[in-house]
Amino acid sequence: MITPIPIYLQPFAENVQFIDGVESQFQLQSSAGNEQFEIWYHGDLLMIEGEEMPFITGSTAKIVAKDPLTAKEILLFDATLHGYNALFCEAYTEAHHDNRPLEKYILPVTEVVLSFFYNIDYDEEIDDYEVDEQENVRLINGETANWETIKRNGYDAFAFYFKKEDGTLLAFAEEELA
């Protein structure tokens, strides 16, 4: 079985692990091999009691990792494009996609670990979706996507972490989508 990770992040995934049958976790690595990133975002910062860092959140949130050595960006999450909600629940317009300037998150350059959760058994629930003969699925926005793409990009939750100097992970974004 292929460990499910979002297709758009596969080229940047190192040390992929599949945990407890529902969580895929990996360390981010740029195409240049760098493992240190700046985090940029569009959305809101929400401070949760008991947490060390505010979480990036918002209905049109966008989170990008920027390689400081090459200035190349890796799109980690765009609420208007990625995850179960964007595929099947929320239709977004061009206005939602456009004009989302990014701000630098308060972290220094750091290692980033990403977790994606797959609690939906798409194969078991295939009859709940509009799947054609070519195994394409109709999305909420009217477009279609391949069934295998849906199973990997249709995650229902995520958590993004930076790695502290002692190796522990500290979340800066997490959300349940479905």
Short mmCIF file of N, CA, C and O in Angstrom, two decimals, residues 41-144:
data_model
loop_
_atom_site.label_atom_id
_atom_site.label_comp_id
_atom_site.label_asym_id
_atom_site.label_seq_id
_atom_site.Cartn_x
_atom_site.Cartn_y
_atom_site.Cartn_z
N TYR A 41 2.01 32.95 5.82
CA TYR A 41 0.61 32.56 5.89
C TYR A 41 -0.32 33.70 5.51
O TYR A 41 0.04 34.87 5.58
N HIS A 42 -1.52 33.32 5.16
CA HIS A 42 -2.65 34.23 5.06
C HIS A 42 -3.72 33.63 5.96
O HIS A 42 -4.01 32.44 5.88
N GLY A 43 -4.29 34.43 6.81
CA GLY A 43 -5.33 33.96 7.72
C GLY A 43 -5.23 34.70 9.03
O GLY A 43 -4.73 35.82 9.10
N ASP A 44 -5.72 34.03 10.05
CA ASP A 44 -5.72 34.61 11.39
C ASP A 44 -4.80 33.82 12.29
O ASP A 44 -4.53 32.63 12.04
N LEU A 45 -4.34 34.45 13.35
CA LEU A 45 -3.58 33.75 14.39
C LEU A 45 -4.49 33.62 15.60
O LEU A 45 -5.06 34.60 16.08
N LEU A 46 -4.62 32.41 16.08
CA LEU A 46 -5.49 32.11 17.22
C LEU A 46 -4.64 31.55 18.35
O LEU A 46 -4.01 30.50 18.19
N MET A 47 -4.62 32.24 19.47
CA MET A 47 -3.90 31.75 20.64
C MET A 47 -4.85 30.88 21.46
O MET A 47 -5.92 31.32 21.84
N ILE A 48 -4.44 29.64 21.70
CA ILE A 48 -5.25 28.70 22.47
C ILE A 48 -4.59 28.53 23.82
O ILE A 48 -3.37 28.32 23.91
N GLU A 49 -5.39 28.61 24.87
CA GLU A 49 -4.87 28.48 26.22
C GLU A 49 -4.10 27.17 26.37
O GLU A 49 -4.56 26.11 25.96
N GLY A 50 -2.91 27.27 26.94
CA GLY A 50 -2.08 26.09 27.15
C GLY A 50 -1.11 25.81 26.02
O GLY A 50 -0.23 24.97 26.16
N GLU A 51 -1.25 26.49 24.90
CA GLU A 51 -0.34 26.30 23.76
C GLU A 51 0.75 27.37 23.80
O GLU A 51 0.53 28.48 24.26
N GLU A 52 1.93 27.01 23.29
CA GLU A 52 3.05 27.95 23.28
C GLU A 52 2.99 28.96 22.15
O GLU A 52 3.49 30.07 22.28
N MET A 53 2.40 28.54 21.02
CA MET A 53 2.40 29.37 19.82
C MET A 53 0.97 29.55 19.33
O MET A 53 0.15 28.65 19.48
N PRO A 54 0.67 30.68 18.67
CA PRO A 54 -0.66 30.82 18.07
C PRO A 54 -0.78 29.93 16.83
O PRO A 54 0.21 29.65 16.15
N PHE A 55 -2.00 29.50 16.56
CA PHE A 55 -2.28 28.65 15.40
C PHE A 55 -2.72 29.51 14.22
O PHE A 55 -3.49 30.46 14.39
N ILE A 56 -2.27 29.14 13.04
CA ILE A 56 -2.74 29.77 11.82
C ILE A 56 -4.08 29.13 11.48
O ILE A 56 -4.20 27.91 11.44
N THR A 57 -5.09 29.96 11.24
CA THR A 57 -6.43 29.45 10.98
C THR A 57 -7.17 30.40 10.05
O THR A 57 -6.67 31.47 9.73
N GLY A 58 -8.36 30.01 9.63
CA GLY A 58 -9.20 30.87 8.80
C GLY A 58 -9.84 30.10 7.67
O GLY A 58 -9.28 29.13 7.17
N SER A 59 -11.02 30.54 7.26
CA SER A 59 -11.77 29.82 6.22
C SER A 59 -11.09 29.86 4.86
O SER A 59 -11.34 29.01 4.01
N THR A 60 -10.22 30.84 4.64
CA THR A 60 -9.44 30.88 3.39
C THR A 60 -7.94 30.90 3.71
O THR A 60 -7.15 31.49 2.97
N ALA A 61 -7.56 30.24 4.77
CA ALA A 61 -6.15 30.22 5.19
C ALA A 61 -5.26 29.62 4.10
O ALA A 61 -5.68 28.74 3.35
N LYS A 62 -4.05 30.13 4.06
CA LYS A 62 -3.04 29.64 3.13
C LYS A 62 -1.72 29.62 3.90
O LYS A 62 -1.38 30.60 4.56
N ILE A 63 -1.01 28.49 3.81
CA ILE A 63 0.26 28.34 4.54
C ILE A 63 1.33 27.90 3.55
O ILE A 63 1.16 26.92 2.82
N VAL A 64 2.44 28.63 3.57
CA VAL A 64 3.54 28.40 2.63
C VAL A 64 4.84 28.27 3.41
O VAL A 64 5.07 29.01 4.37
N ALA A 65 5.68 27.32 3.00
CA ALA A 65 7.04 27.22 3.53
C ALA A 65 7.97 27.79 2.46
O ALA A 65 7.87 27.44 1.29
N LYS A 66 8.86 28.68 2.89
CA LYS A 66 9.79 29.29 1.95
C LYS A 66 11.21 28.85 2.29
O LYS A 66 11.65 28.99 3.43
N ASP A 67 11.90 28.31 1.31
CA ASP A 67 13.30 27.92 1.47
C ASP A 67 14.13 29.19 1.47
O ASP A 67 14.19 29.89 0.45
N PRO A 68 14.76 29.55 2.58
CA PRO A 68 15.51 30.81 2.63
C PRO A 68 16.76 30.81 1.75
O PRO A 68 17.27 31.88 1.41
N LEU A 69 17.24 29.64 1.35
CA LEU A 69 18.43 29.59 0.50
C LEU A 69 18.11 29.85 -0.97
O LEU A 69 18.91 30.42 -1.69
N THR A 70 16.92 29.40 -1.41
CA THR A 70 16.56 29.55 -2.82
C THR A 70 15.38 30.49 -3.04
O THR A 70 15.10 30.85 -4.18
N ALA A 71 14.68 30.85 -1.97
CA ALA A 71 13.46 31.69 -2.01
C ALA A 71 12.28 30.97 -2.68
O ALA A 71 11.25 31.57 -2.90
N LYS A 72 12.44 29.68 -2.98
CA LYS A 72 11.32 28.93 -3.56
C LYS A 72 10.31 28.60 -2.49
O LYS A 72 10.66 28.30 -1.35
N GLU A 73 9.04 28.67 -2.89
CA GLU A 73 7.94 28.43 -1.96
C GLU A 73 7.32 27.05 -2.19
O GLU A 73 7.22 26.59 -3.32
N ILE A 74 6.88 26.45 -1.08
CA ILE A 74 6.14 25.19 -1.13
C ILE A 74 4.79 25.45 -0.47
O ILE A 74 4.73 25.82 0.71
N LEU A 75 3.73 25.29 -1.23
CA LEU A 75 2.38 25.47 -0.70
C LEU A 75 2.03 24.27 0.16
O LEU A 75 1.93 23.15 -0.32
N LEU A 76 1.89 24.50 1.47
CA LEU A 76 1.57 23.42 2.41
C LEU A 76 0.07 23.17 2.50
O LEU A 76 -0.38 22.03 2.56
N PHE A 77 -0.69 24.27 2.54
CA PHE A 77 -2.14 24.14 2.66
C PHE A 77 -2.80 25.40 2.15
O PHE A 77 -2.38 26.50 2.46
N ASP A 78 -3.86 25.20 1.37
CA ASP A 78 -4.72 26.28 0.92
C ASP A 78 -6.14 25.81 1.16
O ASP A 78 -6.61 24.86 0.53
N ALA A 79 -6.83 26.45 2.11
CA ALA A 79 -8.18 26.01 2.49
C ALA A 79 -9.16 26.05 1.33
O ALA A 79 -10.18 25.37 1.37
N THR A 80 -8.86 26.82 0.29
CA THR A 80 -9.76 26.89 -0.86
C THR A 80 -9.50 25.80 -1.88
O THR A 80 -10.26 25.64 -2.82
N LEU A 81 -8.42 25.03 -1.69
CA LEU A 81 -8.04 23.99 -2.66
C LEU A 81 -7.86 22.60 -2.05
O LEU A 81 -8.08 21.60 -2.73
N HIS A 82 -7.41 22.52 -0.81
CA HIS A 82 -6.93 21.26 -0.25
C HIS A 82 -7.81 20.73 0.86
O HIS A 82 -8.41 21.49 1.62
N GLY A 83 -7.81 19.42 1.00
CA GLY A 83 -8.53 18.76 2.08
C GLY A 83 -9.98 18.49 1.73
O GLY A 83 -10.51 18.95 0.71
N TYR A 84 -10.64 17.72 2.57
CA TYR A 84 -12.00 17.26 2.35
C TYR A 84 -12.97 18.42 2.13
O TYR A 84 -13.79 18.40 1.21
N ASN A 85 -12.88 19.46 2.95
CA ASN A 85 -13.84 20.57 2.85
C ASN A 85 -13.78 21.25 1.48
O ASN A 85 -14.80 21.55 0.88
N ALA A 86 -12.58 21.53 1.00
CA ALA A 86 -12.44 22.21 -0.29
C ALA A 86 -12.88 21.32 -1.45
O ALA A 86 -13.35 21.82 -2.47
N LEU A 87 -12.76 20.02 -1.29
CA LEU A 87 -13.16 19.10 -2.35
C LEU A 87 -14.66 18.85 -2.38
O LEU A 87 -15.25 18.73 -3.46
N PHE A 88 -15.29 18.75 -1.20
CA PHE A 88 -16.67 18.29 -1.15
C PHE A 88 -17.66 19.17 -0.39
O PHE A 88 -18.86 18.95 -0.49
N CYS A 89 -17.20 20.14 0.38
CA CYS A 89 -18.13 20.89 1.25
C CYS A 89 -18.27 22.36 0.91
O CYS A 89 -19.37 22.90 0.95
N GLU A 90 -17.18 23.04 0.65
CA GLU A 90 -17.19 24.50 0.48
C GLU A 90 -16.79 24.88 -0.94
O GLU A 90 -15.69 24.55 -1.38
N ALA A 91 -17.68 25.56 -1.63
CA ALA A 91 -17.36 26.08 -2.96
C ALA A 91 -16.77 27.47 -2.81
O ALA A 91 -17.36 28.33 -2.16
N TYR A 92 -15.61 27.69 -3.38
CA TYR A 92 -14.93 28.98 -3.28
C TYR A 92 -14.93 29.66 -4.64
O TYR A 92 -14.80 29.01 -5.67
N THR A 93 -15.02 30.97 -4.63
CA THR A 93 -15.00 31.76 -5.86
C THR A 93 -13.58 32.28 -6.11
O THR A 93 -12.70 32.15 -5.26
N GLU A 94 -13.41 32.91 -7.26
CA GLU A 94 -12.12 33.54 -7.56
C GLU A 94 -11.76 34.59 -6.50
O GLU A 94 -10.60 34.75 -6.15
N ALA A 95 -12.77 35.26 -5.98
CA ALA A 95 -12.52 36.27 -4.95
C ALA A 95 -11.90 35.64 -3.70
O ALA A 95 -11.08 36.27 -3.03
N HIS A 96 -12.28 34.41 -3.40
CA HIS A 96 -11.68 33.71 -2.26
C HIS A 96 -10.22 33.35 -2.53
O HIS A 96 -9.40 33.32 -1.62
N HIS A 97 -9.92 33.03 -3.78
CA HIS A 97 -8.55 32.63 -4.15
C HIS A 97 -7.60 33.81 -4.27
O HIS A 97 -6.43 33.71 -3.97
N ASP A 98 -8.14 34.93 -4.75
CA ASP A 98 -7.30 36.10 -5.06
C ASP A 98 -7.07 36.97 -3.82
O ASP A 98 -7.77 36.85 -2.83
N ASN A 99 -6.10 37.83 -3.95
CA ASN A 99 -5.83 38.87 -2.95
C ASN A 99 -5.70 38.31 -1.53
O ASN A 99 -6.41 38.72 -0.63
N ARG A 100 -4.79 37.38 -1.38
CA ARG A 100 -4.49 36.84 -0.05
C ARG A 100 -3.00 37.05 0.21
O ARG A 100 -2.20 36.13 0.09
N PRO A 101 -2.61 38.26 0.58
CA PRO A 101 -1.19 38.52 0.82
C PRO A 101 -0.69 37.69 2.01
O PRO A 101 -1.41 37.46 2.97
N LEU A 102 0.53 37.25 1.89
CA LEU A 102 1.13 36.42 2.93
C LEU A 102 1.90 37.27 3.93
O LEU A 102 2.52 38.27 3.56
N GLU A 103 1.86 36.84 5.19
CA GLU A 103 2.64 37.46 6.25
C GLU A 103 3.62 36.42 6.79
O GLU A 103 3.30 35.23 6.82
N LYS A 104 4.75 36.88 7.25
CA LYS A 104 5.73 35.96 7.84
C LYS A 104 5.27 35.58 9.25
O LYS A 104 4.93 36.44 10.05
N TYR A 105 5.26 34.27 9.52
CA TYR A 105 4.90 33.78 10.84
C TYR A 105 6.05 34.10 11.80
O TYR A 105 7.19 34.28 11.39
N ILE A 106 5.77 34.11 13.09
CA ILE A 106 6.72 34.58 14.11
C ILE A 106 7.87 33.63 14.42
O ILE A 106 8.64 33.90 15.32
N LEU A 107 7.99 32.55 13.68
CA LEU A 107 9.07 31.59 13.92
C LEU A 107 10.36 32.00 13.22
O LEU A 107 10.31 32.58 12.14
N PRO A 108 11.49 31.63 13.78
CA PRO A 108 12.73 31.76 13.01
C PRO A 108 12.77 30.62 11.97
O PRO A 108 11.88 29.77 11.95
N VAL A 109 13.77 30.60 11.15
CA VAL A 109 13.94 29.50 10.19
C VAL A 109 14.01 28.20 10.98
O VAL A 109 14.73 28.11 11.98
N THR A 110 13.26 27.20 10.54
CA THR A 110 13.12 25.98 11.33
C THR A 110 12.82 24.76 10.46
O THR A 110 12.41 24.90 9.30
N GLU A 111 13.00 23.58 11.04
CA GLU A 111 12.57 22.34 10.39
C GLU A 111 11.06 22.22 10.56
O GLU A 111 10.51 22.62 11.59
N VAL A 112 10.41 21.65 9.55
CA VAL A 112 8.96 21.55 9.55
C VAL A 112 8.55 20.09 9.38
O VAL A 112 9.07 19.39 8.52
N VAL A 113 7.61 19.65 10.23
CA VAL A 113 7.05 18.30 10.15
C VAL A 113 5.55 18.45 9.91
O VAL A 113 4.89 19.26 10.57
N LEU A 114 5.04 17.68 8.96
CA LEU A 114 3.63 17.76 8.58
C LEU A 114 2.92 16.44 8.86
O LEU A 114 3.47 15.37 8.57
N SER A 115 1.73 16.52 9.41
CA SER A 115 0.88 15.34 9.63
C SER A 115 -0.44 15.55 8.92
O SER A 115 -1.05 16.62 9.02
N PHE A 116 -0.89 14.52 8.21
CA PHE A 116 -2.19 14.53 7.54
C PHE A 116 -2.95 13.31 8.03
O PHE A 116 -2.38 12.23 8.16
N PHE A 117 -4.25 13.49 8.27
CA PHE A 117 -5.07 12.42 8.83
C PHE A 117 -6.10 11.97 7.81
O PHE A 117 -6.75 12.79 7.16
N TYR A 118 -6.23 10.66 7.71
CA TYR A 118 -7.11 10.02 6.74
C TYR A 118 -8.08 9.10 7.47
O TYR A 118 -7.90 7.88 7.51
N ASN A 119 -9.10 9.69 8.08
CA ASN A 119 -10.09 8.92 8.82
C ASN A 119 -11.25 8.46 7.95
O ASN A 119 -12.10 7.72 8.41
N ILE A 120 -11.31 8.92 6.72
CA ILE A 120 -12.38 8.53 5.80
C ILE A 120 -11.90 7.34 4.99
O ILE A 120 -10.84 7.39 4.35
N ASP A 121 -12.66 6.26 5.01
CA ASP A 121 -12.34 5.09 4.19
C ASP A 121 -13.05 5.26 2.85
O ASP A 121 -14.18 4.83 2.65
N TYR A 122 -12.37 5.95 1.92
CA TYR A 122 -12.97 6.26 0.64
C TYR A 122 -13.40 5.01 -0.11
O TYR A 122 -14.46 4.99 -0.74
N ASP A 123 -12.60 3.95 -0.08
CA ASP A 123 -12.96 2.73 -0.80
C ASP A 123 -14.25 2.13 -0.25
O ASP A 123 -15.08 1.63 -1.01
N GLU A 124 -14.42 2.18 1.05
CA GLU A 124 -15.64 1.67 1.68
C GLU A 124 -16.85 2.54 1.35
O GLU A 124 -17.97 2.05 1.23
N GLU A 125 -16.62 3.86 1.18
CA GLU A 125 -17.71 4.80 0.98
C GLU A 125 -17.83 5.28 -0.48
O GLU A 125 -18.45 6.31 -0.74
N ILE A 126 -17.27 4.53 -1.42
CA ILE A 126 -17.24 4.96 -2.82
C ILE A 126 -18.64 5.25 -3.36
O ILE A 126 -18.82 6.15 -4.18
N ASP A 127 -19.65 4.54 -2.88
CA ASP A 127 -21.02 4.76 -3.37
C ASP A 127 -21.58 6.11 -2.95
O ASP A 127 -22.59 6.57 -3.51
N ASP A 128 -20.96 6.78 -2.00
CA ASP A 128 -21.41 8.09 -1.55
C ASP A 128 -20.94 9.23 -2.47
O ASP A 128 -21.31 10.38 -2.27
N TYR A 129 -20.10 8.89 -3.45
CA TYR A 129 -19.52 9.90 -4.33
C TYR A 129 -19.96 9.66 -5.77
O TYR A 129 -20.28 8.54 -6.15
N GLU A 130 -19.92 10.71 -6.54
CA GLU A 130 -20.27 10.65 -7.95
C GLU A 130 -19.01 10.27 -8.73
O GLU A 130 -18.21 11.13 -9.12
N VAL A 131 -18.82 8.96 -8.98
CA VAL A 131 -17.63 8.44 -9.65
C VAL A 131 -18.04 7.94 -11.03
O VAL A 131 -18.96 7.13 -11.16
N ASP A 132 -17.36 8.42 -12.09
CA ASP A 132 -17.70 7.97 -13.44
C ASP A 132 -16.90 6.73 -13.84
O ASP A 132 -16.13 6.19 -13.04
N GLU A 133 -17.07 6.29 -15.08
CA GLU A 133 -16.43 5.06 -15.58
C GLU A 133 -14.90 5.15 -15.57
O GLU A 133 -14.21 4.13 -15.47
N GLN A 134 -14.36 6.35 -15.70
CA GLN A 134 -12.89 6.54 -15.69
C GLN A 134 -12.35 6.77 -14.28
O GLN A 134 -11.19 7.15 -14.12
N GLU A 135 -13.18 6.53 -13.27
CA GLU A 135 -12.83 6.73 -11.87
C GLU A 135 -12.50 8.18 -11.54
O GLU A 135 -11.62 8.48 -10.74
N ASN A 136 -13.23 9.09 -12.17
CA ASN A 136 -13.14 10.50 -11.84
C ASN A 136 -14.32 10.86 -10.96
O ASN A 136 -15.42 10.34 -11.12
N VAL A 137 -14.09 11.78 -10.02
CA VAL A 137 -15.09 12.17 -9.04
C VAL A 137 -15.45 13.63 -9.26
O VAL A 137 -14.57 14.48 -9.45
N ARG A 138 -16.76 13.94 -9.22
CA ARG A 138 -17.20 15.32 -9.34
C ARG A 138 -17.02 16.00 -7.99
O ARG A 138 -17.46 15.51 -6.96
N LEU A 139 -16.35 17.17 -8.01
CA LEU A 139 -16.08 17.95 -6.80
C LEU A 139 -17.15 19.02 -6.62
O LEU A 139 -17.91 19.31 -7.54
N ILE A 140 -17.18 19.64 -5.46
CA ILE A 140 -18.17 20.67 -5.14
C ILE A 140 -18.12 21.84 -6.11
O ILE A 140 -19.13 22.45 -6.42
N ASN A 141 -16.93 22.14 -6.64
CA ASN A 141 -16.78 23.27 -7.56
C ASN A 141 -17.12 22.91 -9.01
O ASN A 141 -16.96 23.73 -9.90
N GLY A 142 -17.56 21.66 -9.25
CA GLY A 142 -17.95 21.24 -10.59
C GLY A 142 -16.85 20.57 -11.37
O GLY A 142 -17.10 19.92 -12.38
N GLU A 143 -15.61 20.70 -10.92
CA GLU A 143 -14.50 20.05 -11.59
C GLU A 143 -14.48 18.56 -11.23
O GLU A 143 -15.23 18.12 -10.36
N THR A 144 -13.63 17.81 -11.90
CA THR A 144 -13.47 16.39 -11.56
C THR A 144 -12.02 16.12 -11.21
O THR A 144 -11.12 16.85 -11.62
#
